[in-house]
mmCIF file of C-alpha atoms in Angstrom:
data_model
loop_
_atom_site.group_PDB
_atom_site.id
_atom_site.type_symbol
_atom_site.label_atom_id
_atom_site.label_comp_id
_atom_site.label_asym_id
_atom_site.label_seq_id
_atom_site.Cartn_x
_atom_site.Cartn_y
_atom_site.Cartn_z
ATOM 1 C CA UNK A 201 147.263 144.940 152.773
ATOM 2 C CA UNK A 202 148.035 141.491 151.392
ATOM 3 C CA UNK A 203 146.894 141.496 147.777
ATOM 4 C CA UNK A 204 148.512 138.188 146.819
ATOM 5 C CA UNK A 205 146.040 135.923 145.057
ATOM 6 C CA UNK A 206 145.514 132.315 146.051
ATOM 7 C CA UNK A 207 147.023 129.918 143.516
ATOM 8 C CA UNK A 208 144.578 127.363 142.176
ATOM 9 C CA UNK A 209 144.247 124.912 139.333
ATOM 10 C CA UNK A 210 140.937 124.782 137.464
ATOM 11 C CA UNK A 211 139.864 121.315 136.364
ATOM 12 C CA UNK A 212 139.945 120.692 132.628
ATOM 13 C CA UNK A 213 136.505 121.408 131.150
ATOM 14 C CA UNK A 214 136.162 117.932 129.666
ATOM 15 C CA UNK A 215 136.198 116.350 133.119
ATOM 16 C CA UNK A 216 133.336 118.574 134.224
ATOM 17 C CA UNK A 217 131.012 118.033 131.247
ATOM 18 C CA UNK A 218 132.161 114.990 129.276
ATOM 19 C CA UNK A 219 130.197 113.497 126.393
ATOM 20 C CA UNK A 220 131.302 109.992 127.405
ATOM 21 C CA UNK A 221 132.537 108.353 130.626
ATOM 22 C CA UNK A 222 135.995 109.579 131.626
ATOM 23 C CA UNK A 223 138.606 106.934 130.763
ATOM 24 C CA UNK A 224 140.833 106.021 133.729
ATOM 25 C CA UNK A 225 143.908 103.774 133.759
ATOM 26 C CA UNK A 226 144.409 102.460 137.307
ATOM 27 C CA UNK A 227 147.833 100.832 137.572
ATOM 28 C CA UNK A 228 148.264 98.479 140.525
ATOM 29 C CA UNK A 229 145.630 96.359 142.302
ATOM 30 C CA UNK A 230 147.316 95.717 145.639
ATOM 31 C CA UNK A 231 146.893 97.277 149.061
ATOM 32 C CA UNK A 232 146.214 100.780 147.760
ATOM 33 C CA UNK A 233 144.940 100.029 144.256
ATOM 34 C CA UNK A 234 142.214 97.665 145.464
ATOM 35 C CA UNK A 235 140.894 100.384 147.803
ATOM 36 C CA UNK A 236 141.203 103.099 145.142
ATOM 37 C CA UNK A 237 139.101 100.978 142.776
ATOM 38 C CA UNK A 238 136.299 100.818 145.347
ATOM 39 C CA UNK A 239 136.489 104.587 145.814
ATOM 40 C CA UNK A 240 136.337 105.104 142.034
ATOM 41 C CA UNK A 241 133.260 102.868 141.894
ATOM 42 C CA UNK A 242 131.557 105.031 144.509
ATOM 43 C CA UNK A 243 132.687 108.180 142.732
ATOM 44 C CA UNK A 244 131.453 107.066 139.321
ATOM 45 C CA UNK A 245 128.010 106.144 140.624
ATOM 46 C CA UNK A 246 127.733 109.432 142.508
ATOM 47 C CA UNK A 247 128.750 111.394 139.409
ATOM 48 C CA UNK A 248 126.136 109.698 137.237
ATOM 49 C CA UNK A 249 123.477 110.450 139.834
ATOM 50 C CA UNK A 250 124.468 114.107 139.442
ATOM 51 C CA UNK A 251 124.030 113.976 135.668
ATOM 52 C CA UNK A 252 127.686 113.339 134.805
ATOM 53 C CA UNK A 253 128.816 110.605 132.385
ATOM 54 C CA UNK A 254 130.831 108.868 135.143
ATOM 55 C CA UNK A 255 134.051 106.875 134.813
ATOM 56 C CA UNK A 256 135.300 103.968 132.686
ATOM 57 C CA UNK A 257 138.184 102.243 134.489
ATOM 58 C CA UNK A 258 140.818 99.841 133.170
ATOM 59 C CA UNK A 259 142.752 98.099 135.983
ATOM 60 C CA UNK A 260 146.311 96.872 135.331
ATOM 61 C CA UNK A 261 148.019 94.187 137.425
ATOM 62 C CA UNK A 262 149.674 90.885 136.587
ATOM 63 C CA UNK A 263 149.865 89.613 140.189
ATOM 64 C CA UNK A 264 148.040 86.554 141.503
ATOM 65 C CA UNK A 265 146.149 86.636 144.811
ATOM 66 C CA UNK A 266 147.876 84.739 147.628
ATOM 67 C CA UNK A 267 146.944 84.095 151.243
ATOM 68 C CA UNK A 268 149.302 86.906 152.306
ATOM 69 C CA UNK A 269 147.058 89.380 150.435
ATOM 70 C CA UNK A 270 143.957 88.510 152.452
ATOM 71 C CA UNK A 271 142.997 90.965 155.170
ATOM 72 C CA UNK A 272 145.138 93.982 154.229
ATOM 73 C CA UNK A 273 144.085 93.933 150.579
ATOM 74 C CA UNK A 274 140.500 93.733 149.396
ATOM 75 C CA UNK A 275 140.357 90.043 148.484
ATOM 76 C CA UNK A 276 138.380 87.040 149.730
ATOM 77 C CA UNK A 277 139.763 83.549 150.478
ATOM 78 C CA UNK A 278 137.714 82.164 147.571
ATOM 79 C CA UNK A 279 139.628 84.455 145.189
ATOM 80 C CA UNK A 280 143.050 82.995 146.028
ATOM 81 C CA UNK A 281 144.843 82.005 142.832
ATOM 82 C CA UNK A 282 142.972 84.489 140.633
ATOM 83 C CA UNK A 283 144.488 87.539 139.002
ATOM 84 C CA UNK A 284 144.009 90.547 141.285
ATOM 85 C CA UNK A 285 142.758 92.739 138.461
ATOM 86 C CA UNK A 286 140.213 90.166 137.269
ATOM 87 C CA UNK A 287 138.838 89.455 140.758
ATOM 88 C CA UNK A 288 138.376 93.141 141.529
ATOM 89 C CA UNK A 289 136.889 94.157 138.187
ATOM 90 C CA UNK A 290 134.492 91.192 138.155
ATOM 91 C CA UNK A 291 133.300 92.206 141.599
ATOM 92 C CA UNK A 292 132.750 95.849 140.643
ATOM 93 C CA UNK A 293 130.952 94.943 137.430
ATOM 94 C CA UNK A 294 128.612 92.544 139.244
ATOM 95 C CA UNK A 295 128.019 95.045 142.031
ATOM 96 C CA UNK A 296 127.290 98.114 139.881
ATOM 97 C CA UNK A 297 126.480 96.726 136.434
ATOM 98 C CA UNK A 298 129.482 98.479 134.909
ATOM 99 C CA UNK A 299 131.688 97.295 132.057
ATOM 100 C CA UNK A 300 135.102 98.129 133.488
ATOM 101 C CA UNK A 301 138.114 96.221 132.158
ATOM 102 C CA UNK A 302 140.914 94.133 133.702
ATOM 103 C CA UNK A 303 144.403 93.769 132.245
ATOM 104 C CA UNK A 304 146.410 90.782 133.506
ATOM 105 C CA UNK A 305 149.744 92.234 132.448
ATOM 106 C CA UNK A 306 152.133 94.979 133.448
ATOM 107 C CA UNK A 307 151.579 98.529 132.250
ATOM 108 C CA UNK A 308 154.623 98.715 129.991
ATOM 109 C CA UNK A 309 155.889 100.757 127.058
ATOM 110 C CA UNK A 310 155.135 99.748 123.512
ATOM 111 C CA UNK A 311 157.855 99.295 120.893
ATOM 112 C CA UNK A 312 158.015 103.071 120.332
ATOM 113 C CA UNK A 313 158.394 103.861 124.027
ATOM 114 C CA UNK A 314 154.840 105.139 124.433
ATOM 115 C CA UNK A 315 151.695 103.825 126.088
ATOM 116 C CA UNK A 316 150.372 100.310 125.435
ATOM 117 C CA UNK A 317 148.315 100.238 122.248
ATOM 118 C CA UNK A 318 144.651 101.312 122.381
ATOM 119 C CA UNK A 319 144.776 102.027 126.120
ATOM 120 C CA UNK A 320 144.999 105.790 126.291
ATOM 121 C CA UNK A 321 142.982 107.485 129.015
ATOM 122 C CA UNK A 322 142.207 110.919 130.397
ATOM 123 C CA UNK A 323 143.316 110.131 133.966
ATOM 124 C CA UNK A 324 146.195 107.879 135.053
ATOM 125 C CA UNK A 325 146.402 106.623 138.643
ATOM 126 C CA UNK A 326 149.466 104.729 139.884
ATOM 127 C CA UNK A 327 149.352 102.606 143.033
ATOM 128 C CA UNK A 328 152.672 100.807 142.732
ATOM 129 C CA UNK A 329 155.479 99.915 145.167
ATOM 130 C CA UNK A 330 158.213 100.124 142.545
ATOM 131 C CA UNK A 331 159.929 103.456 141.960
ATOM 132 C CA UNK A 332 161.173 102.476 138.505
ATOM 133 C CA UNK A 333 157.571 101.939 137.381
ATOM 134 C CA UNK A 334 156.838 105.572 138.187
ATOM 135 C CA UNK A 335 159.753 106.730 136.041
ATOM 136 C CA UNK A 336 158.592 104.451 133.227
ATOM 137 C CA UNK A 337 155.083 105.926 133.418
ATOM 138 C CA UNK A 338 156.592 109.409 133.335
ATOM 139 C CA UNK A 339 158.470 108.660 130.134
ATOM 140 C CA UNK A 340 155.420 107.067 128.525
ATOM 141 C CA UNK A 341 153.231 110.054 129.303
ATOM 142 C CA UNK A 342 155.854 112.518 128.107
ATOM 143 C CA UNK A 343 156.565 110.742 124.839
ATOM 144 C CA UNK A 344 152.993 109.903 123.882
ATOM 145 C CA UNK A 345 151.453 111.678 120.928
ATOM 146 C CA UNK A 346 148.896 113.839 122.709
ATOM 147 C CA UNK A 347 145.852 114.434 120.524
ATOM 148 C CA UNK A 348 144.254 117.703 121.515
ATOM 149 C CA UNK A 349 140.470 118.043 121.562
ATOM 150 C CA UNK A 350 140.075 114.267 121.608
ATOM 151 C CA UNK A 351 138.095 112.384 124.248
ATOM 152 C CA UNK A 352 140.984 110.110 125.261
ATOM 153 C CA UNK A 353 143.558 112.873 125.594
ATOM 154 C CA UNK A 354 145.728 112.377 128.681
ATOM 155 C CA UNK A 355 145.243 115.191 131.180
ATOM 156 C CA UNK A 356 146.042 114.116 134.758
ATOM 157 C CA UNK A 357 148.251 111.693 136.670
ATOM 158 C CA UNK A 358 147.672 110.899 140.354
ATOM 159 C CA UNK A 359 150.392 108.917 142.111
ATOM 160 C CA UNK A 360 149.864 107.070 145.416
ATOM 161 C CA UNK A 361 152.923 105.959 147.361
ATOM 162 C CA UNK A 362 153.632 104.798 150.892
ATOM 163 C CA UNK A 363 156.014 103.122 153.299
ATOM 164 C CA UNK A 364 154.991 101.437 156.541
ATOM 165 C CA UNK A 365 153.292 104.361 158.333
ATOM 166 C CA UNK A 366 153.672 107.263 155.902
ATOM 167 C CA UNK A 367 152.615 108.066 152.386
ATOM 168 C CA UNK A 368 151.801 110.719 149.841
ATOM 169 C CA UNK A 369 149.442 111.451 146.979
ATOM 170 C CA UNK A 370 150.611 113.790 144.210
ATOM 171 C CA UNK A 371 148.488 115.246 141.397
ATOM 172 C CA UNK A 372 150.253 116.138 138.143
ATOM 173 C CA UNK A 373 149.064 117.507 134.838
ATOM 174 C CA UNK A 374 150.061 115.808 131.605
ATOM 175 C CA UNK A 375 151.085 118.840 129.630
ATOM 176 C CA UNK A 376 149.325 122.157 130.147
ATOM 177 C CA UNK A 377 145.657 122.494 131.047
ATOM 178 C CA UNK A 378 143.994 125.628 129.697
ATOM 179 C CA UNK A 379 142.896 127.886 132.544
ATOM 180 C CA UNK A 380 140.112 130.479 132.572
ATOM 181 C CA UNK A 381 140.733 134.138 133.262
ATOM 182 C CA UNK A 382 140.233 134.944 136.926
ATOM 183 C CA UNK A 383 140.311 138.177 138.902
ATOM 184 C CA UNK A 384 140.074 136.339 142.226
ATOM 185 C CA UNK A 385 142.715 133.607 141.768
ATOM 186 C CA UNK A 386 146.138 133.121 140.245
ATOM 187 C CA UNK A 387 145.620 130.147 137.971
ATOM 188 C CA UNK A 388 148.289 127.485 137.443
ATOM 189 C CA UNK A 389 148.075 125.519 134.190
ATOM 190 C CA UNK A 390 150.848 122.965 134.738
ATOM 191 C CA UNK A 391 151.510 120.815 137.813
ATOM 192 C CA UNK A 392 154.899 119.023 137.916
ATOM 193 C CA UNK A 393 155.134 115.261 137.735
ATOM 194 C CA UNK A 394 156.048 113.459 140.923
ATOM 195 C CA UNK A 395 159.232 112.039 139.394
ATOM 196 C CA UNK A 396 160.407 115.480 138.247
ATOM 197 C CA UNK A 397 159.819 117.104 141.607
ATOM 198 C CA UNK A 398 160.504 114.295 144.070
ATOM 199 C CA UNK A 399 162.570 111.890 141.962
ATOM 200 C CA UNK A 400 165.596 111.783 144.251
ATOM 201 C CA UNK A 401 163.414 111.421 147.328
ATOM 202 C CA UNK A 402 161.602 108.499 145.709
ATOM 203 C CA UNK A 403 164.873 106.757 144.923
ATOM 204 C CA UNK A 404 166.158 107.237 148.471
ATOM 205 C CA UNK A 405 162.939 105.998 150.073
ATOM 206 C CA UNK A 406 162.521 102.890 147.920
ATOM 207 C CA UNK A 407 162.437 99.745 150.003
ATOM 208 C CA UNK A 408 165.305 97.414 149.262
ATOM 209 C CA UNK A 409 163.251 94.317 150.134
ATOM 210 C CA UNK A 410 160.584 93.875 147.471
ATOM 211 C CA UNK A 411 160.147 90.124 147.903
ATOM 212 C CA UNK A 412 156.518 88.973 148.290
ATOM 213 C CA UNK A 413 155.272 88.389 151.821
ATOM 214 C CA UNK A 414 154.426 84.828 152.784
ATOM 215 C CA UNK A 415 151.801 85.763 155.371
ATOM 216 C CA UNK A 416 149.632 88.671 156.500
ATOM 217 C CA UNK A 417 151.769 89.002 159.648
ATOM 218 C CA UNK A 418 154.886 89.444 157.503
ATOM 219 C CA UNK A 419 153.089 91.911 155.207
ATOM 220 C CA UNK A 420 152.054 94.015 158.209
ATOM 221 C CA UNK A 421 155.707 94.456 159.144
ATOM 222 C CA UNK A 422 156.184 96.241 155.809
ATOM 223 C CA UNK A 423 152.950 98.269 155.667
ATOM 224 C CA UNK A 424 150.519 99.182 158.436
ATOM 225 C CA UNK A 425 146.996 97.758 158.158
ATOM 226 C CA UNK A 426 145.278 101.091 157.416
ATOM 227 C CA UNK A 427 147.879 103.201 155.596
ATOM 228 C CA UNK A 428 146.597 102.095 152.175
ATOM 229 C CA UNK A 429 142.939 102.678 153.033
ATOM 230 C CA UNK A 430 143.601 106.143 154.431
ATOM 231 C CA UNK A 431 145.645 107.192 151.399
ATOM 232 C CA UNK A 432 143.013 105.840 149.004
ATOM 233 C CA UNK A 433 140.169 107.727 150.658
ATOM 234 C CA UNK A 434 142.036 111.021 150.943
ATOM 235 C CA UNK A 435 143.546 110.805 147.470
ATOM 236 C CA UNK A 436 140.225 110.030 145.804
ATOM 237 C CA UNK A 437 138.676 112.891 147.755
ATOM 238 C CA UNK A 438 141.101 115.201 145.928
ATOM 239 C CA UNK A 439 139.847 113.889 142.572
ATOM 240 C CA UNK A 440 136.214 114.031 143.707
ATOM 241 C CA UNK A 441 136.566 117.685 144.689
ATOM 242 C CA UNK A 442 138.031 118.483 141.281
ATOM 243 C CA UNK A 443 134.885 117.051 139.688
ATOM 244 C CA UNK A 444 132.473 118.670 142.141
ATOM 245 C CA UNK A 445 134.000 122.128 142.513
ATOM 246 C CA UNK A 446 135.952 122.427 139.264
ATOM 247 C CA UNK A 447 139.132 123.607 140.961
ATOM 248 C CA UNK A 448 141.668 122.796 143.660
ATOM 249 C CA UNK A 449 144.121 124.766 145.762
ATOM 250 C CA UNK A 450 145.919 121.542 146.764
ATOM 251 C CA UNK A 451 147.731 119.127 144.495
ATOM 252 C CA UNK A 452 148.178 116.400 147.036
ATOM 253 C CA UNK A 453 149.325 115.757 150.575
ATOM 254 C CA UNK A 454 151.820 113.981 152.804
ATOM 255 C CA UNK A 455 150.462 111.669 155.481
ATOM 256 C CA UNK A 456 151.976 110.287 158.680
ATOM 257 C CA UNK A 457 149.497 107.785 160.073
ATOM 258 C CA UNK A 458 151.635 106.979 163.097
ATOM 259 C CA UNK A 459 151.109 110.441 164.598
ATOM 260 C CA UNK A 460 147.914 111.220 162.621
ATOM 261 C CA UNK A 461 149.374 114.208 160.805
ATOM 262 C CA UNK A 462 148.515 115.267 157.261
ATOM 263 C CA UNK A 463 150.239 118.088 155.379
ATOM 264 C CA UNK A 464 148.581 119.454 152.220
ATOM 265 C CA UNK A 465 150.737 120.208 149.180
ATOM 266 C CA UNK A 466 149.576 123.579 147.893
ATOM 267 C CA UNK A 467 149.460 124.688 144.273
ATOM 268 C CA UNK A 468 152.627 126.690 143.634
#
């Protein structure tokens, strides 16, 4: 008889029953980030309808909208020349009556090597095409002065990454999340950061050509039209299930959109 327990991670209690909206830092407002923001908007509204406090999102991106961004990214021709973060946040706030924030600068370390001042959050989501940015975020999260039992304590990091037809979403804990006693499951309190577990793979897979595309046609040679949308929906579904069911047996997935295959990454 197989008596091995399924390994799961129970969502931190504060995410389930918060006293205030959950603070989220969304880093990157491009092909994936713009779609993730829409999914977070839907998620926040759905949570509040269920009696939850919802989400409070701060979107970071210093890029300006160009014609090459139209079509694959969630921008309108009338928004060309605006900051991506401002255009998206203005739209969400008008649409849902929220008070989410836009940052028109890079998410960078402060003078002490930690997070930017007064911008701590409970959940960090990275949607960036630069591998070094992921390593910088890792160092910031590791060196920050975590304040336990405080509403803005950092707890989770979700990283979205992709190439032309493939991608992955990885959930990490920031430190250790207290787990309940369970007779049915083997609980896992700490989930490794993407850079610790897949750092070498990230470096090898980084695209050498990071120059901006001059047209949508050129952009589509680098990333397929629907890879970002698919990743955003599936990745946000992982977060949604953590809110709804209070636990997860998966900490992400690998996706190959070319052959329509998805491989879950189990808690280990």
